[in-house]
Short mmCIF file of C-alpha atoms in Angstrom, two decimals:
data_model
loop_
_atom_site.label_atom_id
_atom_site.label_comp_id
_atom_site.label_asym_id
_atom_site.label_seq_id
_atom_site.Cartn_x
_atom_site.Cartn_y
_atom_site.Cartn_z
CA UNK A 1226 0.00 0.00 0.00
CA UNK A 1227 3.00 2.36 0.74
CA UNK A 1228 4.68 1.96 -2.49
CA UNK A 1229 1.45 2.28 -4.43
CA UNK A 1230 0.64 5.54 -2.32
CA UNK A 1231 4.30 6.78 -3.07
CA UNK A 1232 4.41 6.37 -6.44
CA UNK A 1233 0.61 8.13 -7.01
CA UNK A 1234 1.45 11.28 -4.69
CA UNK A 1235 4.72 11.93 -5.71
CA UNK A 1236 3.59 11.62 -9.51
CA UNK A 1237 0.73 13.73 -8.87
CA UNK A 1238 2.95 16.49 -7.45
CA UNK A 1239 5.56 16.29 -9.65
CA UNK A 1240 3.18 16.45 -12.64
CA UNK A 1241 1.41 19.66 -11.60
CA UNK A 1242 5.19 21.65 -11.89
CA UNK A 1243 6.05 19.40 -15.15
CA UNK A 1244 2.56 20.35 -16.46
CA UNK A 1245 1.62 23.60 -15.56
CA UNK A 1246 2.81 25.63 -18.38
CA UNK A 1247 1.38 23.15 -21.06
CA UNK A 1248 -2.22 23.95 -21.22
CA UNK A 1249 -2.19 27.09 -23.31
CA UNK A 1250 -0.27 26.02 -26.26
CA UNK A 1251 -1.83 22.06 -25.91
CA UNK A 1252 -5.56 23.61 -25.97
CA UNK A 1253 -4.30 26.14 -28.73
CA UNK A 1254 -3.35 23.27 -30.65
CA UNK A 1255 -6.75 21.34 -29.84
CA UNK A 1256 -8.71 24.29 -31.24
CA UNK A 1257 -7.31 23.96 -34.50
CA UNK A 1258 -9.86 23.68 -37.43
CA UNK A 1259 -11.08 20.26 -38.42
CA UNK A 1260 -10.11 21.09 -42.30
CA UNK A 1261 -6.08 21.62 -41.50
CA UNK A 1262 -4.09 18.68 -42.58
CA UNK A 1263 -3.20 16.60 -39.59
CA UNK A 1264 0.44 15.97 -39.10
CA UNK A 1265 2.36 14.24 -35.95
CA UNK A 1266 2.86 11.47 -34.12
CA UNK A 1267 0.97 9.91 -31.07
CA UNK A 1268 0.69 7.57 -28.69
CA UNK A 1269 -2.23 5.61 -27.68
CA UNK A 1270 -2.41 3.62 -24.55
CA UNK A 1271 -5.01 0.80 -24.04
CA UNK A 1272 -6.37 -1.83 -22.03
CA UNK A 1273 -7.69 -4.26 -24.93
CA UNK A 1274 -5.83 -7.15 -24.55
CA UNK A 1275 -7.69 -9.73 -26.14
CA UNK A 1276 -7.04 -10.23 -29.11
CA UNK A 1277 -10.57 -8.87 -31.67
CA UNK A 1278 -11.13 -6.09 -29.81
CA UNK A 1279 -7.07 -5.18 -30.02
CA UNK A 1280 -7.27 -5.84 -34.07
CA UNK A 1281 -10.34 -3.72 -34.30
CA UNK A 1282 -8.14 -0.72 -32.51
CA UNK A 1283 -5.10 -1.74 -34.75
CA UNK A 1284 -7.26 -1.77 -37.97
CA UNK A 1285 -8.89 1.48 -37.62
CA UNK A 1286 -5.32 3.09 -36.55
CA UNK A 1287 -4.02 1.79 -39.94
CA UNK A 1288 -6.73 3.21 -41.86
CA UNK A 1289 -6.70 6.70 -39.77
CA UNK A 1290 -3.10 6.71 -40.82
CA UNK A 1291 -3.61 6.17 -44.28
CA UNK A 1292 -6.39 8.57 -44.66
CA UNK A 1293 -4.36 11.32 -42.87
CA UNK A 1294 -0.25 10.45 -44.25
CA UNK A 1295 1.13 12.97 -41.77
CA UNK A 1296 -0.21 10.93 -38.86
CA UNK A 1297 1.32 7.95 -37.16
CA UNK A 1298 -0.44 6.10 -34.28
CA UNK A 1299 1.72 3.93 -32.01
CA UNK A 1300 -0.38 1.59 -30.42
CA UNK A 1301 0.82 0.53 -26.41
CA UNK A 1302 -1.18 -2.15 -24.77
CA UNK A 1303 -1.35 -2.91 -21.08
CA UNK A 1304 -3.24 -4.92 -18.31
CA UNK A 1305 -5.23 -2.10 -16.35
CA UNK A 1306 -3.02 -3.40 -13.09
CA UNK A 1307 0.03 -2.90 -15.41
CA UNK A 1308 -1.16 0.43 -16.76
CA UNK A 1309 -2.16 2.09 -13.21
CA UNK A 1310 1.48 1.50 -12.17
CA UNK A 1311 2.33 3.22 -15.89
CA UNK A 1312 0.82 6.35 -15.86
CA UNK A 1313 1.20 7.24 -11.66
CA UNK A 1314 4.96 6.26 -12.29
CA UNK A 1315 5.27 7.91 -15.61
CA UNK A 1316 3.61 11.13 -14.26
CA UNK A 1317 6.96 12.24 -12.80
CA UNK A 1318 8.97 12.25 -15.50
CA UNK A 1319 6.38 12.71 -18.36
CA UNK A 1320 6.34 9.79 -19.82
CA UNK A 1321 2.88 9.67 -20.55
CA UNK A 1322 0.55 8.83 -23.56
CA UNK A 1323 -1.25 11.38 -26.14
CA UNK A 1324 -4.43 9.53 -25.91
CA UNK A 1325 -5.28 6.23 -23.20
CA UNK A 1326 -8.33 3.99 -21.89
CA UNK A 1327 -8.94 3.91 -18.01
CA UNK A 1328 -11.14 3.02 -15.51
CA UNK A 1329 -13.47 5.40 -13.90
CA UNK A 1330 -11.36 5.85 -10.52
CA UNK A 1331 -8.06 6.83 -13.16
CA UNK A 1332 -9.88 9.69 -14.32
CA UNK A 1333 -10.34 11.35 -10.88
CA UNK A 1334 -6.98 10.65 -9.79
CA UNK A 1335 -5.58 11.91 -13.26
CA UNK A 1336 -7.63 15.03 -13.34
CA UNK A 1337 -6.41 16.06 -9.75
CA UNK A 1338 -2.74 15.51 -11.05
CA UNK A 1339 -3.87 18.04 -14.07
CA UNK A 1340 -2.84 15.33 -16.21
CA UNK A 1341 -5.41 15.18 -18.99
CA UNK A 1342 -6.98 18.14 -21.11
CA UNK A 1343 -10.58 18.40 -21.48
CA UNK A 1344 -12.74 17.06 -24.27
CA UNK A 1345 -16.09 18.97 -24.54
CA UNK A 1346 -15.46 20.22 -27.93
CA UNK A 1347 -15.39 16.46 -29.06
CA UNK A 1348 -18.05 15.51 -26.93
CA UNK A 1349 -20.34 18.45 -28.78
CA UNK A 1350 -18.85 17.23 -31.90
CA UNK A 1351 -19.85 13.68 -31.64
CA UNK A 1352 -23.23 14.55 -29.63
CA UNK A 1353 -23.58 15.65 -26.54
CA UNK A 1354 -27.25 14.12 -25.92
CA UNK A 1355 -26.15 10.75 -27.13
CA UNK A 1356 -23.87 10.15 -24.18
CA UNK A 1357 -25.67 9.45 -20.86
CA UNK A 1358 -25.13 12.26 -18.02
CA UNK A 1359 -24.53 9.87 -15.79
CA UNK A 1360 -21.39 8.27 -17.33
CA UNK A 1361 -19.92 11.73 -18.70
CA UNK A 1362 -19.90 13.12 -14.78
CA UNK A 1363 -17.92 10.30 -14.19
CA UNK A 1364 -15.20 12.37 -15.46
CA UNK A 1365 -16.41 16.04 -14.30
CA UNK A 1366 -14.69 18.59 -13.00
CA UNK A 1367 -15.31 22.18 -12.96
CA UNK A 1368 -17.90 22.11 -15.19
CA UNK A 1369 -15.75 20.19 -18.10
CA UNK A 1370 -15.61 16.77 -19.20
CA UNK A 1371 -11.90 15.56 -19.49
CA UNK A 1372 -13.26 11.72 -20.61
CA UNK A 1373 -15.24 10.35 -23.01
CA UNK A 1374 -17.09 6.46 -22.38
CA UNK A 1375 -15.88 4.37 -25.25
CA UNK A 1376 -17.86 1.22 -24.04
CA UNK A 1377 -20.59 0.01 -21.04
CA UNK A 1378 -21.09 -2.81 -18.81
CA UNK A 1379 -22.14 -3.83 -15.69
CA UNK A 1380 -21.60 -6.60 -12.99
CA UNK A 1381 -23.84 -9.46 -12.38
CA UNK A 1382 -24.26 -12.90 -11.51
CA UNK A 1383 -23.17 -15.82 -14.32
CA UNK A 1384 -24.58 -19.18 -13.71
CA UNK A 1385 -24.39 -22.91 -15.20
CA UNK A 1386 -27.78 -23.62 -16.21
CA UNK A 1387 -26.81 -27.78 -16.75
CA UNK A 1388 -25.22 -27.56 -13.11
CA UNK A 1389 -28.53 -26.16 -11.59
CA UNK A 1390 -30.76 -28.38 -13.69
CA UNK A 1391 -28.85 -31.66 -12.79
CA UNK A 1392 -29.12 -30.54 -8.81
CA UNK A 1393 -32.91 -29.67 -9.38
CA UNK A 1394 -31.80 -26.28 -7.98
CA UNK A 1395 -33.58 -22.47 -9.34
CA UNK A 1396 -31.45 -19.80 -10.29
CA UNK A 1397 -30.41 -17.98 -6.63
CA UNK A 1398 -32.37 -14.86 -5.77
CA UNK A 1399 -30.92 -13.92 -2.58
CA UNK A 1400 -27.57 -14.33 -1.23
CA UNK A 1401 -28.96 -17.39 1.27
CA UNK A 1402 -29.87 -18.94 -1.82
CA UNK A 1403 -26.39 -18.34 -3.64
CA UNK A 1404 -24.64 -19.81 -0.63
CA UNK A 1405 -26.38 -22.79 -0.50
CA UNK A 1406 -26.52 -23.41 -4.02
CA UNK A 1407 -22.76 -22.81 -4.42
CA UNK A 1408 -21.98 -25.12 -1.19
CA UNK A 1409 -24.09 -27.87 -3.58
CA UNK A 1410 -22.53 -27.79 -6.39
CA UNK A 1411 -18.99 -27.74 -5.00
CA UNK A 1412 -18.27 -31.07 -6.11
CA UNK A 1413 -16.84 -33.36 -9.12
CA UNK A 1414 -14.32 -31.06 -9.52
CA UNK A 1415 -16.36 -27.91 -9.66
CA UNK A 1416 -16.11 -25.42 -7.73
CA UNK A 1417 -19.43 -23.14 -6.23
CA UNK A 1418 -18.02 -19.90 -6.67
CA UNK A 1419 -14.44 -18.68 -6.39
CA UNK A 1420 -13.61 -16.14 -3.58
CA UNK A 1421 -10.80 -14.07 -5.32
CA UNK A 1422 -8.48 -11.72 -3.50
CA UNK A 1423 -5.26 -10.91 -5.06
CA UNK A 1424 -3.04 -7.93 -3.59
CA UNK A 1425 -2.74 -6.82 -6.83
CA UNK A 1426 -6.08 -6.28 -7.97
CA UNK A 1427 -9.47 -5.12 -7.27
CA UNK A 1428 -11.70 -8.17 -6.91
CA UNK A 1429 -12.53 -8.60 -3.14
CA UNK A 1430 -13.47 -5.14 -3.39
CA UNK A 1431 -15.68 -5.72 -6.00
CA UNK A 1432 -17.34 -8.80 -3.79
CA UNK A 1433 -18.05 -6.58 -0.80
CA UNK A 1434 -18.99 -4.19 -2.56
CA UNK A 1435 -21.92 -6.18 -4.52
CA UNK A 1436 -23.25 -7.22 -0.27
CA UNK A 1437 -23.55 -3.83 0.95
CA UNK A 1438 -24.86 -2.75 -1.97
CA UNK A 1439 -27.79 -5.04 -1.76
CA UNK A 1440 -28.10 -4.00 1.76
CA UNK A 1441 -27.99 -0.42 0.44
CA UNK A 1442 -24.78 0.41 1.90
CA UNK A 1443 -21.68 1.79 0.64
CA UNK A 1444 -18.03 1.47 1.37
CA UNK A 1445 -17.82 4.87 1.68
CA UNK A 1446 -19.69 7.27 4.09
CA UNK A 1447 -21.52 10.61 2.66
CA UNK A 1448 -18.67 12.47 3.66
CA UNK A 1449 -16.02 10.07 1.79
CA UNK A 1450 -14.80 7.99 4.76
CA UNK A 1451 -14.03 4.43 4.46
CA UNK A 1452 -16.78 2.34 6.10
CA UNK A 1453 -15.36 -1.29 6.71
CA UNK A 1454 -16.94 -1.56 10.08
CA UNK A 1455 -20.41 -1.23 9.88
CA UNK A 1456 -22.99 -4.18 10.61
CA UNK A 1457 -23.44 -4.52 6.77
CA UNK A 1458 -19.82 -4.22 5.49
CA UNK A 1459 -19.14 -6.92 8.44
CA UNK A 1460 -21.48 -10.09 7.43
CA UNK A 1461 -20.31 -9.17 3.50
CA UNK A 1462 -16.73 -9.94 5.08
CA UNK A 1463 -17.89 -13.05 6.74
CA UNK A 1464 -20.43 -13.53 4.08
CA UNK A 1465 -17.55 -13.84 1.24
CA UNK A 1466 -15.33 -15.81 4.01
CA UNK A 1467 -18.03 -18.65 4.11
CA UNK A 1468 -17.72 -18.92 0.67
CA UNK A 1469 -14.22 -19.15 0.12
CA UNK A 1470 -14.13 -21.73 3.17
CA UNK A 1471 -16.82 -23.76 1.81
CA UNK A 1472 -17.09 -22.85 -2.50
CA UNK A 1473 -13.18 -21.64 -3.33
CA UNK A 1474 -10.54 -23.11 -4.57
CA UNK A 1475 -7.89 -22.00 -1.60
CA UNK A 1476 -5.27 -20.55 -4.28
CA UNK A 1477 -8.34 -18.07 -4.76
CA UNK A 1478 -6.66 -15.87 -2.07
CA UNK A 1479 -3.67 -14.49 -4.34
CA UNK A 1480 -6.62 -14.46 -7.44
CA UNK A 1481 -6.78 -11.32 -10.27
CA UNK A 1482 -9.61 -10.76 -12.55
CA UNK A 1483 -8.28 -13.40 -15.29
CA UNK A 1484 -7.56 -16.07 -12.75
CA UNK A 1485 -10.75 -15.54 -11.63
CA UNK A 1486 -12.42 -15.68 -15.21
CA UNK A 1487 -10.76 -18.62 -16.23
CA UNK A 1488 -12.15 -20.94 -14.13
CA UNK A 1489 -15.76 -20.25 -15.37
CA UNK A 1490 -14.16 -20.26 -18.78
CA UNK A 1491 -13.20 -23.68 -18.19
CA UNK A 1492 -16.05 -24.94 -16.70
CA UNK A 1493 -14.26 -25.14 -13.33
CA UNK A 1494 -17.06 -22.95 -11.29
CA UNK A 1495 -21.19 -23.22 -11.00
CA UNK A 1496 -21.52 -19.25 -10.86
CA UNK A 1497 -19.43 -16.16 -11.16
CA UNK A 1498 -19.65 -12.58 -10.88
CA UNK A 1499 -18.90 -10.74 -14.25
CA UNK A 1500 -19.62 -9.02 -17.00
CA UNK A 1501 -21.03 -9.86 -21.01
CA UNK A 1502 -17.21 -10.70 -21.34
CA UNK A 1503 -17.67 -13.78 -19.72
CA UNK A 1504 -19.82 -15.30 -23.13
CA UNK A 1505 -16.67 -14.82 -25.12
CA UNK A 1506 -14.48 -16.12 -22.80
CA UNK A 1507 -16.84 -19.77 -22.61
CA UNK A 1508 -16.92 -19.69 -26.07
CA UNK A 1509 -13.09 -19.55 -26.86
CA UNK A 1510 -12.16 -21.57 -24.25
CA UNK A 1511 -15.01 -24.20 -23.68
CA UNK A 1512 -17.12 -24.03 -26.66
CA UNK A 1513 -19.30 -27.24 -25.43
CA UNK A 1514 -20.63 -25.20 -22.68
CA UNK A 1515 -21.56 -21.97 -24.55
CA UNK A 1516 -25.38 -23.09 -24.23
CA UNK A 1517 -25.14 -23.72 -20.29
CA UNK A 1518 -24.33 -20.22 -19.10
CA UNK A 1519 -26.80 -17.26 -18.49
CA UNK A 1520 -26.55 -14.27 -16.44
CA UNK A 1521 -29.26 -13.11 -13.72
CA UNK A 1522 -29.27 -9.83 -11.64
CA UNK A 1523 -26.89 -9.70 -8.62
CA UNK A 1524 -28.47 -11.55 -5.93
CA UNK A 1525 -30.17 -9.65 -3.10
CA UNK A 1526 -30.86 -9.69 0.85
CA UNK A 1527 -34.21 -10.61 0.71
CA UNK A 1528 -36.11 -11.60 -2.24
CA UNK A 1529 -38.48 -8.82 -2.48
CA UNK A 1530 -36.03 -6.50 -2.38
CA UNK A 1531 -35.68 -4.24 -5.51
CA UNK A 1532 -33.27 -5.23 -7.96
CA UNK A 1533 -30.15 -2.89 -7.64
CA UNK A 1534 -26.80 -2.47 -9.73
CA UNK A 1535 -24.09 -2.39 -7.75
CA UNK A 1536 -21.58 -2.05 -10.50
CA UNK A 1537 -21.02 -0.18 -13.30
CA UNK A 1538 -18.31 0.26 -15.73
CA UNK A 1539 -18.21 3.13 -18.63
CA UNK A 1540 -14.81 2.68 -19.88
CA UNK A 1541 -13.34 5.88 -21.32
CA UNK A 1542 -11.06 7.32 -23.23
CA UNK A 1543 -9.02 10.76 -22.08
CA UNK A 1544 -6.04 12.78 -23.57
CA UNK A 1545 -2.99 13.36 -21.84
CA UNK A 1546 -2.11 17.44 -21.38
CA UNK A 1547 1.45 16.57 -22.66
CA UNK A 1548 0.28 15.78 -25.83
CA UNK A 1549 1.89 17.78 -28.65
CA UNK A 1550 -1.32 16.81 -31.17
CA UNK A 1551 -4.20 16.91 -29.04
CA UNK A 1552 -6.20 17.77 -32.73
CA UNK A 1553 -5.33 14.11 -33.88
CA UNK A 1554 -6.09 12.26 -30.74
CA UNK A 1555 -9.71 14.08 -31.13
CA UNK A 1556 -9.84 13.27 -34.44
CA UNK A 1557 -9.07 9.67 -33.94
CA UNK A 1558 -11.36 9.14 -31.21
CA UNK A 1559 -13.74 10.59 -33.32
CA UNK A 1560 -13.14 8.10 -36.09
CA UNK A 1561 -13.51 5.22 -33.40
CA UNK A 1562 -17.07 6.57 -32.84
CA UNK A 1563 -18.10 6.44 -36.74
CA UNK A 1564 -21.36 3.81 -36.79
CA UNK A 1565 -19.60 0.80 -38.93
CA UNK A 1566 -16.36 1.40 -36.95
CA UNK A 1567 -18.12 1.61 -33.83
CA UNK A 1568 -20.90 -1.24 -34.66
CA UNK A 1569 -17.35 -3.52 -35.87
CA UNK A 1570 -15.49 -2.71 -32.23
CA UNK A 1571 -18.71 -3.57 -29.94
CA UNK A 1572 -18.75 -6.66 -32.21
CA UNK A 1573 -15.00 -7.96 -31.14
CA UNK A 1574 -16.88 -8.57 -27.85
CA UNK A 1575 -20.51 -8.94 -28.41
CA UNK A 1576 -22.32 -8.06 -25.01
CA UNK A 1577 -19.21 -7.66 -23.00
CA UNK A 1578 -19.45 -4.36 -24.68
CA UNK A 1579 -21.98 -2.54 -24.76
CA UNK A 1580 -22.70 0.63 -26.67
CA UNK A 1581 -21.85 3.76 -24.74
CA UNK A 1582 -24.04 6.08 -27.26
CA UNK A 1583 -27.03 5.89 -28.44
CA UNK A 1584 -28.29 5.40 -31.56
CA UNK A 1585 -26.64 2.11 -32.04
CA UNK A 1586 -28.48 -0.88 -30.27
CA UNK A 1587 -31.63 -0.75 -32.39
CA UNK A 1588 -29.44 -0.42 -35.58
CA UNK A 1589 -30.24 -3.61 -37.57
CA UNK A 1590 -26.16 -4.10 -38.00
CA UNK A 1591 -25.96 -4.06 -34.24
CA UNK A 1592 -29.01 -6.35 -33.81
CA UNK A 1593 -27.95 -8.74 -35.98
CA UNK A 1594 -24.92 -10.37 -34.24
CA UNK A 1595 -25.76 -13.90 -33.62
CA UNK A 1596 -24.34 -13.42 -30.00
CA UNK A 1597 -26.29 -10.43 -29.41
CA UNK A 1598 -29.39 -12.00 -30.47
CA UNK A 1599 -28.60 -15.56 -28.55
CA UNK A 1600 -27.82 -14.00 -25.34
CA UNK A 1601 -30.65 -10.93 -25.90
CA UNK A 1602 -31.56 -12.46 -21.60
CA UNK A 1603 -28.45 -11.36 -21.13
CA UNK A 1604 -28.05 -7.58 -22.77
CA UNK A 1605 -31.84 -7.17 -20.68
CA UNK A 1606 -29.81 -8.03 -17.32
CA UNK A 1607 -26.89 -6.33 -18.05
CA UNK A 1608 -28.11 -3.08 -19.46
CA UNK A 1609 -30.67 -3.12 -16.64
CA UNK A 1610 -27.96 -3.32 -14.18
CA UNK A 1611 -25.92 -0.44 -16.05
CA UNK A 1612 -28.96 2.14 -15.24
CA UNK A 1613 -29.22 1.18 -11.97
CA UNK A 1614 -25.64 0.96 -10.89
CA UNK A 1615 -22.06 2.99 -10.25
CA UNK A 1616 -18.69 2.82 -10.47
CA UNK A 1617 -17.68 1.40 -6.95
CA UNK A 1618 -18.03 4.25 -4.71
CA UNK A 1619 -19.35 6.82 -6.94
CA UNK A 1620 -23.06 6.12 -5.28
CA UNK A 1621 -21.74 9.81 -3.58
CA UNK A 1622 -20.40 10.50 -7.07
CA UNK A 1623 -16.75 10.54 -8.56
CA UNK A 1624 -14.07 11.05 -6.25
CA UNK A 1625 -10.27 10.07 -5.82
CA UNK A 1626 -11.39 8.12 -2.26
CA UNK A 1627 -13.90 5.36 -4.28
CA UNK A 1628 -10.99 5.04 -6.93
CA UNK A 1629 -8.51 4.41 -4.44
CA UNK A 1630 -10.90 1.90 -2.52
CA UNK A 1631 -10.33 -0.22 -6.16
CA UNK A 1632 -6.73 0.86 -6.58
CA UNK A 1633 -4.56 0.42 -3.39
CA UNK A 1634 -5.20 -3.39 -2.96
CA UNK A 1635 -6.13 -2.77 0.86
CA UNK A 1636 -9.38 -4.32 1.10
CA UNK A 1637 -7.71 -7.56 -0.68
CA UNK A 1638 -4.66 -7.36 1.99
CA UNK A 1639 -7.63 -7.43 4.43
CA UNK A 1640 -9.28 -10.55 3.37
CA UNK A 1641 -5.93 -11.96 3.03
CA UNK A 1642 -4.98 -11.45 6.75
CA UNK A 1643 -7.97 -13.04 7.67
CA UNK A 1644 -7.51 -15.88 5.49
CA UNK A 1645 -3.93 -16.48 6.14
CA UNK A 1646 -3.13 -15.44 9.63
CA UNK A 1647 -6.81 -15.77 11.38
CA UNK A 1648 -6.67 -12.37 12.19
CA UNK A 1649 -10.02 -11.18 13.77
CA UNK A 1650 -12.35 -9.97 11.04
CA UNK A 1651 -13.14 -6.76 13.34
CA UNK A 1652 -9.75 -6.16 13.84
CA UNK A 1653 -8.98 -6.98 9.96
CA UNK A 1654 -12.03 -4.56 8.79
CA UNK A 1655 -11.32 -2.06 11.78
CA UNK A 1656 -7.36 -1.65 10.53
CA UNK A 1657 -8.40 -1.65 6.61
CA UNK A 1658 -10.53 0.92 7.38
CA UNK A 1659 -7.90 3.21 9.01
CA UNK A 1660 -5.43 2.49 6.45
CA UNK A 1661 -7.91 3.66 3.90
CA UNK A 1662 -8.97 7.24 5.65
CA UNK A 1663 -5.11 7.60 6.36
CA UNK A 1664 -4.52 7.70 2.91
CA UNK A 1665 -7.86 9.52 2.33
CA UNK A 1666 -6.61 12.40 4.29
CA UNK A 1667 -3.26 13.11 2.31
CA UNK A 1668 -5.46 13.46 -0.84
CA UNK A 1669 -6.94 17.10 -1.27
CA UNK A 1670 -10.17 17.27 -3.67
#
């Protein structure tokens, strides 16, 4: 937690005094008429590491590049742990992108460090109204929108359907129900539900977070305080230990996101928590099973509670204030955005992505992917979880504490003291949460 903490604060000051004199000749340079020839080199940045989605990117680079001769695009890819380590370090010295993806909790840290210009001009260009509020605020400040969301989705709950049919079990409604169903079918080899809670990552964050969500709680108080300790936030942490006692493979406990994955992907887990991604995932690496997996909503405290979304992901795009061609990373996003372009990237992963605009899921190109219209029960979940949900944390809306709830590992390093040492889970939570408002309080908003 101390090195991660080091490395963001001393990038973020640093990169205020390395960036401060930037902005008027970078936003000069954005402002430049659309009919000037672009010329220049940039850097993109991105998370797409499978490999469609990361051709579609590639592809439309190449053609950008030979529609406009004067521009080359140098394409970076990184995991999103690998690229959080990236940019904080790289703040410091400058050695930053033109143009990136992030997460939602990036963008607030980014935009404190004055890292990133801001983007309404493109945002106007492409259409304002076809972008939902909601996601836009995600990366707010001042009254100007420094990100743009290049794709949607949402969490929920991924199921076998053979698994439950075989154990004359119902799809779970309520997290009772999950536990006893997972306890079931943890057996032949299969495992209930993986507990995953790697240092490195945010996934036992991401569990927690779906319990006192359904509870209609938060890990953060109003006032942006970490809330580890309250009755709610305490049976999630023994609510999650159960499970990984009883439904987890034990090697869970040093689990990321694609260790996690994988073992639905293989057919090694009854349920999982995910999004549209998973269908992709089945189908390239257990094709068999493709027609045994469906999604439901997240399951709740009581089953006539409301359904609720306790996650939701609008993956943007930003543009780096040290960018010498600001003009061309607009212009490229822009291009990205074009309907058959767009329509041909959402199709790389068909309901892991999700359009971010409007305009595109009732177009009869979009509608007629055969994964789109097999799992349609799926993009109904899904995109009824997106309205209803948040980033984690942003329930009190966007702010450097929720992205550092999801970046700093310590809710992980929690679960793993419990797991590993049997350290009290009031102590565990009560120490987690302190660690969390201590580094809370060096931040200033």
């Amino acid at each position: 937690m101390k090195k991660k903490t080091a490395i963001l604060l001393a990038g973020t000051m640093i990169a205020s005094t390395i960036l401060a004199g930037c902005g008027s000749k970078e936003e000069g340079a954005a402002n430049q008429v659309a009919s000037e020839e672009l010329k220049g080199d940039i850097t993109f940045w991105h998370s797409f590491t499978q490999g469609p989605r990361l051709e579609v990117i590639q592809e439309t680079a190449d053609q950008f590049m030979k529609d406009n001769p004067g521009v080359n695009i140098k394409i970076e890819t990184f995991s999103w742990g690998d690229f959080y380590t990236k940019w904080t370090t790289g703040l410091a010295s400058g050695n930053v992108p033109d143009m990136s993806t992030a997460l939602p909790g990036h963008v607030v840290e980014m935009m404190n460090a004055d890292a990133l210009v801001p983007v309404d001009d493109l945002i106007d260009d492409i259409g304002r109204d076809k972008f939902s509020k909601t996601a836009l605020s995600e990366g707010e400040k001042d009254g100007e929108c420094y990100s743009l969301p290049l794709y949607s989705h949402a969490q929920v709950m991924w199921y076998r359907k053979d698994l439950l049919e075989e154990a004359g079990l119902s799809v779970p409604k309520t997290w009772d129900e999950f536990a006893e169903a997972a306890k079931t079918l943890t057996k032949d080899g299969v495992y209930g539900c993986s507990f995953p809670c790697g240092s490195n990552d945010l996934m036992a964050t991401r569990f927690l977070n779906f319990y006192v969500r359904s509870g209609g709680g938060s890990l953060l108080t109003d006032d942006l305080k970490a809330d580890l300790t309250s009755d709610l936030a305490i049976d999630g942490i023994k609510y999650w230990l159960d499970i990984y006692k009883n439904c987890s493979p034990k090697d869970s406990v040093n689990y990321a996101v694609l260790d996690q994955a994988n073992l639905f992907y293989q057919g090694k887990t009854a349920f999982d928590f995910n999004s549209g991604f998973q269908i992709s995932g089945v189908e390239t690496n257990s094709p068999d099973l493709i027609d045994q997996i469906d999604c439901a909503p997240l399951p709740k405290l009581n089953a006539d509670d409301p359904d609720y979304g306790a996650e939701t992901s609008n993956i943007p795009m930003v543009i780096w204030r040290n960018s010498k061609h600001p003009e061309i990373c607009k212009a490229f996003m822009k291009k990205l955005y074009e309907r058959d372009t767009y329509i041909k990237f959402l199709d790389a992963t068909p309901v892991g992505m999700l359009p971010s605009i409007s305009g595109i899921s009732d177009t009869p190109e979009y509608k007629e992917n055969e994964t789109v219209q097999k799992f349609s029960n799926a993009v109904d979940v899904i995109t009824d979880a997106m309205e209803k949900g948040t980033a984690i944390g942003y329930e009190h809306g966007p702010s450097i504490q929720a992205g550092f709830l999801t970046s700093q590992g310590i809710i992980e390093s929690m679960f793993q003291d419990i797991i590993t040492n049997g350290t009290d889970v009031k102590k565990a939570a009560k120490t987690a949460e302190k660690q969390l408002n201590e580094l809370f309080s060096t931040v200033q908003q």
